[in-house]
mmCIF file of C-alpha atoms in Angstrom:
data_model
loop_
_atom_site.group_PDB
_atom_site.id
_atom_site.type_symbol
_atom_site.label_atom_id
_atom_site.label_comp_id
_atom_site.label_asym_id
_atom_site.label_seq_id
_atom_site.Cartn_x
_atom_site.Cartn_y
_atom_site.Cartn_z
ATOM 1 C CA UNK A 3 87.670 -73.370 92.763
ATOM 2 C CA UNK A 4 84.458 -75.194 91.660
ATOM 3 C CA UNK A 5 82.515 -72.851 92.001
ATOM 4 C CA UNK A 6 84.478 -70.090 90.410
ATOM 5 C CA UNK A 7 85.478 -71.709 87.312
ATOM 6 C CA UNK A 8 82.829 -71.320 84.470
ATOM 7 C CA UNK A 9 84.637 -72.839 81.239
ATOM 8 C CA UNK A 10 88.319 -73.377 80.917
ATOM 9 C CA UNK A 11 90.713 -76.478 79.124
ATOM 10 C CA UNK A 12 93.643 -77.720 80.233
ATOM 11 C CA UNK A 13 96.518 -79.811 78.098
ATOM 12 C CA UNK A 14 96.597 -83.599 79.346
ATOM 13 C CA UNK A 15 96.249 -83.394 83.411
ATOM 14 C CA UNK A 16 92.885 -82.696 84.800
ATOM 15 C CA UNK A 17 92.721 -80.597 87.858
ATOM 16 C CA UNK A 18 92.122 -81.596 91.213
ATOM 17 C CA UNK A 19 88.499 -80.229 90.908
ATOM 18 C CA UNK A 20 87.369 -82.370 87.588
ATOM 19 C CA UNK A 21 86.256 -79.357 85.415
ATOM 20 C CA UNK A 22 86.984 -78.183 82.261
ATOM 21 C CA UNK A 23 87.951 -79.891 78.824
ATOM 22 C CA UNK A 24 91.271 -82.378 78.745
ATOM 23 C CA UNK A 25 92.925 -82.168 75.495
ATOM 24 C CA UNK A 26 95.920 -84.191 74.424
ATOM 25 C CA UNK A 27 97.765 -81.779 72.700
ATOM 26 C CA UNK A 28 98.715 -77.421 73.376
ATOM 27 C CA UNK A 29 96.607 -75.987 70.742
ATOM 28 C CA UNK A 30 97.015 -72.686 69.001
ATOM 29 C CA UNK A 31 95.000 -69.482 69.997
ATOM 30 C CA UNK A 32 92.272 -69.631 67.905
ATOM 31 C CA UNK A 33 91.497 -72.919 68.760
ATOM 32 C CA UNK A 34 92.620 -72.425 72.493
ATOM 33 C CA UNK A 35 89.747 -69.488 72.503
ATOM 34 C CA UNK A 36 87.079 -71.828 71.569
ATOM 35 C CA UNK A 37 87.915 -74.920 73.902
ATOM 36 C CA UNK A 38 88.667 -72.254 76.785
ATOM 37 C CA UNK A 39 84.679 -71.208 76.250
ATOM 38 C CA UNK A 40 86.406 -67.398 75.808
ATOM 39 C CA UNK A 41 85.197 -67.068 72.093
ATOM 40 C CA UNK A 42 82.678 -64.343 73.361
ATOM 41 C CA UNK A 43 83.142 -60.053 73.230
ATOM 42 C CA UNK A 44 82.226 -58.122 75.916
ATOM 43 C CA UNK A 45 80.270 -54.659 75.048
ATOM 44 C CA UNK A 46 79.866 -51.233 76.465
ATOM 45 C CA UNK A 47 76.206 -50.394 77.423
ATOM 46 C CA UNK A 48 74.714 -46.977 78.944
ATOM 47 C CA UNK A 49 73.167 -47.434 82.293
ATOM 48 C CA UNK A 50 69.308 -45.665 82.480
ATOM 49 C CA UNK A 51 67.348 -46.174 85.260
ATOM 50 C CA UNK A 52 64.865 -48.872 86.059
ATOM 51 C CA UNK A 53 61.851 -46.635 84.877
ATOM 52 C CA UNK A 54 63.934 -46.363 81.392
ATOM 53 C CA UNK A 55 63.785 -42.332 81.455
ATOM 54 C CA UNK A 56 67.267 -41.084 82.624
ATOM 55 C CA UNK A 57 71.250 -42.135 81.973
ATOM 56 C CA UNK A 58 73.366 -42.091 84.614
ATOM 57 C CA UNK A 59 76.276 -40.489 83.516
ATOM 58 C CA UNK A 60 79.870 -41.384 84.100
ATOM 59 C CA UNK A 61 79.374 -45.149 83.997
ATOM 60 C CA UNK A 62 79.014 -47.989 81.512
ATOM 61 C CA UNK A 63 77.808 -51.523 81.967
ATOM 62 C CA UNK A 64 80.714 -54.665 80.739
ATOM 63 C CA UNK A 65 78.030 -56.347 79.087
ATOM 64 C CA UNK A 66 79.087 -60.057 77.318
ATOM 65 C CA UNK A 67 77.521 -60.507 74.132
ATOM 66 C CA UNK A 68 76.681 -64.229 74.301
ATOM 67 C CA UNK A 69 74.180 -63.931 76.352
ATOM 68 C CA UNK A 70 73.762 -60.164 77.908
ATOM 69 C CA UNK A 71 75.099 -60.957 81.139
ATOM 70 C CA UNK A 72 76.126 -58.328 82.845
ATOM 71 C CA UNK A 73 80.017 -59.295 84.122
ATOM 72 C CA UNK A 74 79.985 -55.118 85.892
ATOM 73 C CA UNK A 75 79.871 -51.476 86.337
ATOM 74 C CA UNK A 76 82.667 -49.278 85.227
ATOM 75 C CA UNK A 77 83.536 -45.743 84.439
ATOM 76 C CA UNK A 78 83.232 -44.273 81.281
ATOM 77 C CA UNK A 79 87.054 -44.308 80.952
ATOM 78 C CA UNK A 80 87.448 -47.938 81.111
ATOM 79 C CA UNK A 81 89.102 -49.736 78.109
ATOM 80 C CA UNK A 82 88.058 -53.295 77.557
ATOM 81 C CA UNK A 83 90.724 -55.667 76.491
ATOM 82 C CA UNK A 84 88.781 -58.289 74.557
ATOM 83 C CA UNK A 85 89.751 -62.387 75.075
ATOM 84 C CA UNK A 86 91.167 -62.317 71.458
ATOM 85 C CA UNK A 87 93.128 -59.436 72.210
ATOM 86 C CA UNK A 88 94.734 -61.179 75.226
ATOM 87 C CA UNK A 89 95.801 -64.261 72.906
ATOM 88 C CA UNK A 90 96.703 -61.931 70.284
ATOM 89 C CA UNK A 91 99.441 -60.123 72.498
ATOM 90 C CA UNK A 92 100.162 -63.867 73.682
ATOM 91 C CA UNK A 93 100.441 -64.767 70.024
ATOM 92 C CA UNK A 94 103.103 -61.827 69.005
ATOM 93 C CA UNK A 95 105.127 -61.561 72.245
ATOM 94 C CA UNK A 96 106.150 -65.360 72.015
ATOM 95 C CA UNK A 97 106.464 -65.669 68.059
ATOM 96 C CA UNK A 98 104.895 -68.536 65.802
ATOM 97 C CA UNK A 99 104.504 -71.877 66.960
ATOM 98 C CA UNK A 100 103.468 -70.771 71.018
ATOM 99 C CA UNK A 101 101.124 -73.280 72.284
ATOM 100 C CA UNK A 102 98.783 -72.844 75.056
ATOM 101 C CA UNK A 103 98.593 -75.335 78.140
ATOM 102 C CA UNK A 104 95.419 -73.838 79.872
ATOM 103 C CA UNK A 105 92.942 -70.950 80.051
ATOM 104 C CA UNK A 106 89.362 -70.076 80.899
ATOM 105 C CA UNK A 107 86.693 -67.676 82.720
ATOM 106 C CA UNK A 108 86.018 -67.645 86.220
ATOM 107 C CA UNK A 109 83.291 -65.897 88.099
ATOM 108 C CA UNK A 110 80.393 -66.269 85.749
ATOM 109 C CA UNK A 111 83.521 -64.084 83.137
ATOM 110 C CA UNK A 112 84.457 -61.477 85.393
ATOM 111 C CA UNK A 113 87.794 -63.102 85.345
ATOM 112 C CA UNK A 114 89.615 -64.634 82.302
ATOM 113 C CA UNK A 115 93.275 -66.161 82.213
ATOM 114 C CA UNK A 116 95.311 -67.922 79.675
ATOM 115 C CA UNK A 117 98.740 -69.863 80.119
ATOM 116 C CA UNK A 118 101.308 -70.171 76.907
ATOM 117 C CA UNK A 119 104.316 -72.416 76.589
ATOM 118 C CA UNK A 120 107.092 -70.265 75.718
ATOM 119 C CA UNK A 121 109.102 -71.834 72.395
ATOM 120 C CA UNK A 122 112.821 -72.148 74.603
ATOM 121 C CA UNK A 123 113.762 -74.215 76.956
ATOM 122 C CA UNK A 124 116.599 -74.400 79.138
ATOM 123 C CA UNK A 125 118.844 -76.435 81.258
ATOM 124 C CA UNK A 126 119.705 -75.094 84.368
ATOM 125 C CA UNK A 127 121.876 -76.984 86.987
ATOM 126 C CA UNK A 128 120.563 -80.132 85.010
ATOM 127 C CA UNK A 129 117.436 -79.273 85.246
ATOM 128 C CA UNK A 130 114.735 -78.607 82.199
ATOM 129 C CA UNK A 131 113.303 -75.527 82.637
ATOM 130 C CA UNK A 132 109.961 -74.394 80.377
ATOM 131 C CA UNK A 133 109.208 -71.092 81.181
ATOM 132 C CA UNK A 134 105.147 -70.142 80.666
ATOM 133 C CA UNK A 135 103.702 -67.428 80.388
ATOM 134 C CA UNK A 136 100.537 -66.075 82.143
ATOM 135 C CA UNK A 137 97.659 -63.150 80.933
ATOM 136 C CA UNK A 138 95.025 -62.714 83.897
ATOM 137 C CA UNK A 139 92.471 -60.026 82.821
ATOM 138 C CA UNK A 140 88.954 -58.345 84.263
ATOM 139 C CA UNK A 141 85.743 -57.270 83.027
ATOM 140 C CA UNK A 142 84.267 -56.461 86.128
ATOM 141 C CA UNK A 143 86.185 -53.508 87.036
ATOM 142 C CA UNK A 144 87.856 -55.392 89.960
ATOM 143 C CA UNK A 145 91.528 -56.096 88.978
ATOM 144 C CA UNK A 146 93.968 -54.569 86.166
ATOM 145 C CA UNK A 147 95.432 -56.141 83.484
ATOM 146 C CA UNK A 148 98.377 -58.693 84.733
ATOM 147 C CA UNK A 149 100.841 -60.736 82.769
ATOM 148 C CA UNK A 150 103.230 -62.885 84.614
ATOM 149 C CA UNK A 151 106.389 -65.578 83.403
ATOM 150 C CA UNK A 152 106.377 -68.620 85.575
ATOM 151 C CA UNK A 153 109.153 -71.393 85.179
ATOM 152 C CA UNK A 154 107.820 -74.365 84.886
ATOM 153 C CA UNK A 155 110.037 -77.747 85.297
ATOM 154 C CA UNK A 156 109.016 -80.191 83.056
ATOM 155 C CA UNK A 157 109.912 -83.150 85.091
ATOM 156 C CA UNK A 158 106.769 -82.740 87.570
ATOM 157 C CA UNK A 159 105.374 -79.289 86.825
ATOM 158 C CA UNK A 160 106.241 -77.260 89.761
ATOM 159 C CA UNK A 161 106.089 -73.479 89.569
ATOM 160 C CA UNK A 162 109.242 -72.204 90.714
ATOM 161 C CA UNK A 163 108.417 -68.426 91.328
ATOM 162 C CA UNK A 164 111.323 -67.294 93.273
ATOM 163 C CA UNK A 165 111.830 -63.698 94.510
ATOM 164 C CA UNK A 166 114.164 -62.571 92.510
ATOM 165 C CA UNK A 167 114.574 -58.713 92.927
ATOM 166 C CA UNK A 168 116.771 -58.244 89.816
ATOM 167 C CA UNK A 169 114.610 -59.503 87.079
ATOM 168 C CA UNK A 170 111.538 -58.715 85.861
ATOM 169 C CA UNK A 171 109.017 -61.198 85.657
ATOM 170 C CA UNK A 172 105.542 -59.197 85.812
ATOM 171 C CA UNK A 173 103.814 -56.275 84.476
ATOM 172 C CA UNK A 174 99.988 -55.045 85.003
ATOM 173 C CA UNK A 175 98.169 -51.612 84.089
ATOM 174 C CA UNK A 176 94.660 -50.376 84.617
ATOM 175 C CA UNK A 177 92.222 -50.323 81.937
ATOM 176 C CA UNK A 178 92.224 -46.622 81.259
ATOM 177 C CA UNK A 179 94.268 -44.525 79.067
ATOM 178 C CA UNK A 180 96.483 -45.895 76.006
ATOM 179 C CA UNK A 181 96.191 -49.411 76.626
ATOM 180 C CA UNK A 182 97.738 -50.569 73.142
ATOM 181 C CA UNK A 183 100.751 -48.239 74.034
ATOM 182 C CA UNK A 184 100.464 -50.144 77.927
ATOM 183 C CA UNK A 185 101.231 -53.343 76.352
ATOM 184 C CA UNK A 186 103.816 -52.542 73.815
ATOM 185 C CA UNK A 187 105.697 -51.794 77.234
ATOM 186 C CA UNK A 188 104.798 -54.944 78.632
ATOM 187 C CA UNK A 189 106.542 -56.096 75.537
ATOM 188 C CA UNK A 190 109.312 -54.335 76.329
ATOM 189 C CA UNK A 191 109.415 -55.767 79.887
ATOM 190 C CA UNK A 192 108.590 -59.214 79.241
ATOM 191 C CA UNK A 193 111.289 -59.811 77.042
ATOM 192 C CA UNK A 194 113.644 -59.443 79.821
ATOM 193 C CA UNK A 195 113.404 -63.938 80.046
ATOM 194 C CA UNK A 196 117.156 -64.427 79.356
ATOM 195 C CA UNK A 197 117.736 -62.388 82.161
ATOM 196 C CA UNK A 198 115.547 -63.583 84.648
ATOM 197 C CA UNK A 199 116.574 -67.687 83.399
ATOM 198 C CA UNK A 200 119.879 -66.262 84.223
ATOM 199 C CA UNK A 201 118.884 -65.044 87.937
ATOM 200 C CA UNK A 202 116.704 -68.030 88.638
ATOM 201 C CA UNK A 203 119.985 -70.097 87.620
ATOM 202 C CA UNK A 204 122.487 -68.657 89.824
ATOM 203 C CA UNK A 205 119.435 -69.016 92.427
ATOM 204 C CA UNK A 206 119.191 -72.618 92.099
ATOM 205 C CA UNK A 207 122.997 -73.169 92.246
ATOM 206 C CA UNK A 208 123.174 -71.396 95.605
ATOM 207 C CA UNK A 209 119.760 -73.282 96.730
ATOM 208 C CA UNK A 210 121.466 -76.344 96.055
ATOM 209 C CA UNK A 211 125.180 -75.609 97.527
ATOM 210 C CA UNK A 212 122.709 -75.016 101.003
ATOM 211 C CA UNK A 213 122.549 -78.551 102.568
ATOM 212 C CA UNK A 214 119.637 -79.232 105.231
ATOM 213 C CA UNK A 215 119.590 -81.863 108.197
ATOM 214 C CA UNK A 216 116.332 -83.707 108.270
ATOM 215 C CA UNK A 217 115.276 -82.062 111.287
ATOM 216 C CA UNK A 218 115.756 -78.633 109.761
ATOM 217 C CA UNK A 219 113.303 -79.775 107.202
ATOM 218 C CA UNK A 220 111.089 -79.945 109.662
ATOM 219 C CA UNK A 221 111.508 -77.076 111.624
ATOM 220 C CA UNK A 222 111.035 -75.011 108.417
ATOM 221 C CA UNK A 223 107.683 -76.515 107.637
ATOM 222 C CA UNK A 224 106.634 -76.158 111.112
ATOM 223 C CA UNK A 225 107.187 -72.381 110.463
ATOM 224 C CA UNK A 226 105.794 -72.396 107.235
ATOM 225 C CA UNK A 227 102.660 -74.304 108.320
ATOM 226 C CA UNK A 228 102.347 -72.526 112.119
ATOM 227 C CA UNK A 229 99.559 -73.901 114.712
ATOM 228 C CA UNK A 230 97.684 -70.620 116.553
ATOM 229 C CA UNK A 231 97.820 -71.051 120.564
ATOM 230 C CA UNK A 232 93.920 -70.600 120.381
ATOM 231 C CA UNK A 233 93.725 -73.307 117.416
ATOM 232 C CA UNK A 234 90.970 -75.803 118.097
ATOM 233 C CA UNK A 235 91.733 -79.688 118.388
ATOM 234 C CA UNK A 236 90.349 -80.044 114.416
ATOM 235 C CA UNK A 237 92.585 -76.758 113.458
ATOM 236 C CA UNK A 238 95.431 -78.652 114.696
ATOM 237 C CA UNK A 239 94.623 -81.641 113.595
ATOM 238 C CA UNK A 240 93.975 -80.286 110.017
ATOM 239 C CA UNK A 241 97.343 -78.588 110.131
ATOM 240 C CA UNK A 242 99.076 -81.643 111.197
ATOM 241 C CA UNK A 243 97.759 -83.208 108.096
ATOM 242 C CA UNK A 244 99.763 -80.421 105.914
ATOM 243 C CA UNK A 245 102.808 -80.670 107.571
ATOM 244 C CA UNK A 246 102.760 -84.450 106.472
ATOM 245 C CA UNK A 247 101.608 -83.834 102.679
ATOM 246 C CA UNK A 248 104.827 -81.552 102.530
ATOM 247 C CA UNK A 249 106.611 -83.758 104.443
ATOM 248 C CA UNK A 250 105.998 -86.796 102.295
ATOM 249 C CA UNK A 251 106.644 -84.317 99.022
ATOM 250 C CA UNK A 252 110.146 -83.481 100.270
ATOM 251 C CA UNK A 253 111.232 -86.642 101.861
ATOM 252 C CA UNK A 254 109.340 -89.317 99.568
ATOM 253 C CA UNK A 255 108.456 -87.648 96.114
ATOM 254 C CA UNK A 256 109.642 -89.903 92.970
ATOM 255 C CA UNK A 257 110.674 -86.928 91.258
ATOM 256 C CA UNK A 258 112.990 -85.397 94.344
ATOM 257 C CA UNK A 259 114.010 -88.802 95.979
ATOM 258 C CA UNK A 260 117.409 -88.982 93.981
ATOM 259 C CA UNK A 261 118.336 -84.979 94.363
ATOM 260 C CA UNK A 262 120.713 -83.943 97.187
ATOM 261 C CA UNK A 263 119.099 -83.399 100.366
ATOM 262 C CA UNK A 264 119.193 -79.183 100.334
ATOM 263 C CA UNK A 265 117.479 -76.198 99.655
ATOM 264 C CA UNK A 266 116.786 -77.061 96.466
ATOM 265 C CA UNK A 267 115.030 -79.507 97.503
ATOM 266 C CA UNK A 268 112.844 -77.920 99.957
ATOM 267 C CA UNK A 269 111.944 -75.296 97.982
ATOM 268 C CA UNK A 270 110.421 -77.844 94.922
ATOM 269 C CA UNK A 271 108.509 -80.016 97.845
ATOM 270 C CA UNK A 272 106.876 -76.903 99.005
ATOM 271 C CA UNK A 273 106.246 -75.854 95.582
ATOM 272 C CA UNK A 274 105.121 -79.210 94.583
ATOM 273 C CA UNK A 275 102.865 -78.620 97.900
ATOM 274 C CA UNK A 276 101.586 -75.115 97.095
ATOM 275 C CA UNK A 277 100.136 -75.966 93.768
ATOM 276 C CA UNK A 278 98.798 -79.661 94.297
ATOM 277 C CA UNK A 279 97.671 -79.975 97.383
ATOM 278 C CA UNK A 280 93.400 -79.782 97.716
ATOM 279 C CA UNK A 281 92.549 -77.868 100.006
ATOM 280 C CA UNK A 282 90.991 -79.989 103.313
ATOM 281 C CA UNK A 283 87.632 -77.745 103.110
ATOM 282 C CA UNK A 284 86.984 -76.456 99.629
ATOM 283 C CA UNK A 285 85.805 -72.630 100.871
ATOM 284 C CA UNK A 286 84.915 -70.543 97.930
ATOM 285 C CA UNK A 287 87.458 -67.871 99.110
ATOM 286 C CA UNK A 288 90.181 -70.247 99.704
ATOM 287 C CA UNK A 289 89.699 -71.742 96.425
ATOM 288 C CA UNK A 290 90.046 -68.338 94.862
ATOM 289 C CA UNK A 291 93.196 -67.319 96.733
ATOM 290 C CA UNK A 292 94.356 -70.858 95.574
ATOM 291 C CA UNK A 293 93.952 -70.218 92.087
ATOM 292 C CA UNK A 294 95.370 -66.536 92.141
ATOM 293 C CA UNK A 295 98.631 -68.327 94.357
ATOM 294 C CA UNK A 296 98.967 -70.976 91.581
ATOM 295 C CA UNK A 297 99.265 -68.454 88.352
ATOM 296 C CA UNK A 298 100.850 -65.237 90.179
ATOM 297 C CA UNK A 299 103.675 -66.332 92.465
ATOM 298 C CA UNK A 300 102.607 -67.919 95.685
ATOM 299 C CA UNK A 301 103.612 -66.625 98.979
ATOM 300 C CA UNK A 302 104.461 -69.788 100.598
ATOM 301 C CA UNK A 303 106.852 -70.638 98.468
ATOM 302 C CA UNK A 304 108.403 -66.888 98.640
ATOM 303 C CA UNK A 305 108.356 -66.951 102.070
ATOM 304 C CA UNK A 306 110.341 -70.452 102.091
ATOM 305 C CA UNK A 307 113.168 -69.219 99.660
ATOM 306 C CA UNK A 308 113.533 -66.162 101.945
ATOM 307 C CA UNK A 309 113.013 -68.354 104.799
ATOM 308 C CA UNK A 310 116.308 -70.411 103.703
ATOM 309 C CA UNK A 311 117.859 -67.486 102.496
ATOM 310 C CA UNK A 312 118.055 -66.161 105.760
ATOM 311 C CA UNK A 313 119.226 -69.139 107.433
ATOM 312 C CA UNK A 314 122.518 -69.474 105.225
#
């Protein structure tokens, strides 16, 4: 992630990688924009060719203002959705007084995300539940326009993105057509929280009615964390060394050692694992998927819930 992260701020806790500006307390957009390094526009430019004489037609250059970088190629009927914008629809989805708890550019600004606090809280099963929400945006051309919720708990910050098939939690579009009319229905889908709190509540109650032997612990994160026959002495060494990180988060984590011994349980110490853990050889592409896992639902931790699911 090092070497895709450009500018970005986070509230309080500085990542694992050291970059980016700490700040004590959630600030409000406009402020957020500036300490993210996002207070820049990005503007269409024709494309001619090198000798100056001829357009190409059809395609536009994303062009960022600051300093005339160009972030990529796109078709003429490519809408840009401006940083400010993104906060903006942040700002009015979740009402006066949202704070936000991280955002930034990665890839030289290609890609841009931003993570609000949402104003409610709730308790379920006990526990404190903030949800967040995320905006993840493009100017390269590469990827549509995604915003995600994420519960957070507040206790040790694990994102608990379940798959829950009955709530809506996400929403993305291209950036063609009517985009303002693309995000008032994001609107419209987004404020679907209550229901998915609901789901992810009666999810946690069966999670923790599902009690798990020690050596089924284990068993799952052998499957979760699976050793190739053709796996090299280092690969399996290097593998053995993740089974104990997420064995030590499940069996010895302050925040876990006084809950039941159950699904719940699991399914936070693999969380806990999927979104702290550095990475044992920082690969650029790793550290990319690492970042997208973090802030869009990661698969590990889906495939554990359905793992235990599917046990019960």
């Amino acid at each position: 992630m090092p070497a895709l992260v450009e500018t970005m701020f986070s509230v309080r806790e500085k990542p694992w990688h050291g970059l980016g500006t700490i700040v004590a307390e959630a600030p409000d957009s406009q402020e957020a924009l500036r300490l993210a390094g996002l207070d820049w526009n990005v503007v269409q430019k024709d494309i001619v060719t090198a000798d100056g004489r001829d357009y190409i037609p059809g395609f536009k250059a994303n062009v960022r203002d600051r300093d005339n970088s160009v972030l990529g190629i796109v078709t003429d009927r490519y809408k840009v959705v401006q940083n400010k914008e993104a906060f903006a629809f942040t700002d009015a989805l979740l009402g006066e007084g949202v704070r936000y708890e991280t955002a930034g550019s990665l890839q030289s600004g290609r890609r841009t995300w931003i993570l609000a606090r949402l104003p409610h809280q709730y308790i379920i099963n006990g526990e404190e539940i903030t949800p967040y929400l995320v905006f993840m945006n493009s100017h390269d051309g590469s990827a549509a326009i995604k915003v995600a919720m994420t519960p957070v708990r507040v206790v040790c910050n694990n994102t608990l993105n379940l798959a829950l098939s009955t709530a809506k939690r996400s929403w993305s579009c291209h950036h063609t057509g009517d985009i303002q009319g693309k995000m008032e229905d994001a609107r419209n889908t987004l404020l679907y929280a209550g229901q998915y709190m609901a789901e992810l509540g009666k999810s946690f109650e069966t999670l923790q009615q599902m009690k798990l032997r020690d050596q089924k612990v284990m068993e799952y994160i052998e499957m979760l964390l699976p050793v190739r026959e053709d796996a090299t002495p280092l690969q399996r060494k290097n593998i053995q060394k993740l089974r104990d990180d997420m064995k030590q988060r499940y069996f010895d984590a302050p925040d876990l050692i006084h809950t039941e011994k159950s699904a719940y349980r699991f399914i936070n110490a693999v969380s806990d694992f999927a979104t702290h853990t550095k990475p044992l050889r920082e690969r650029a592409n790793y550290k990319e998927n690492l970042f997208v896992k973090t802030v869009d639902g990661n698969p590990l931790i889906d495939r554990a819930y359905q793992m235990v699911l599917a046990a019960a």
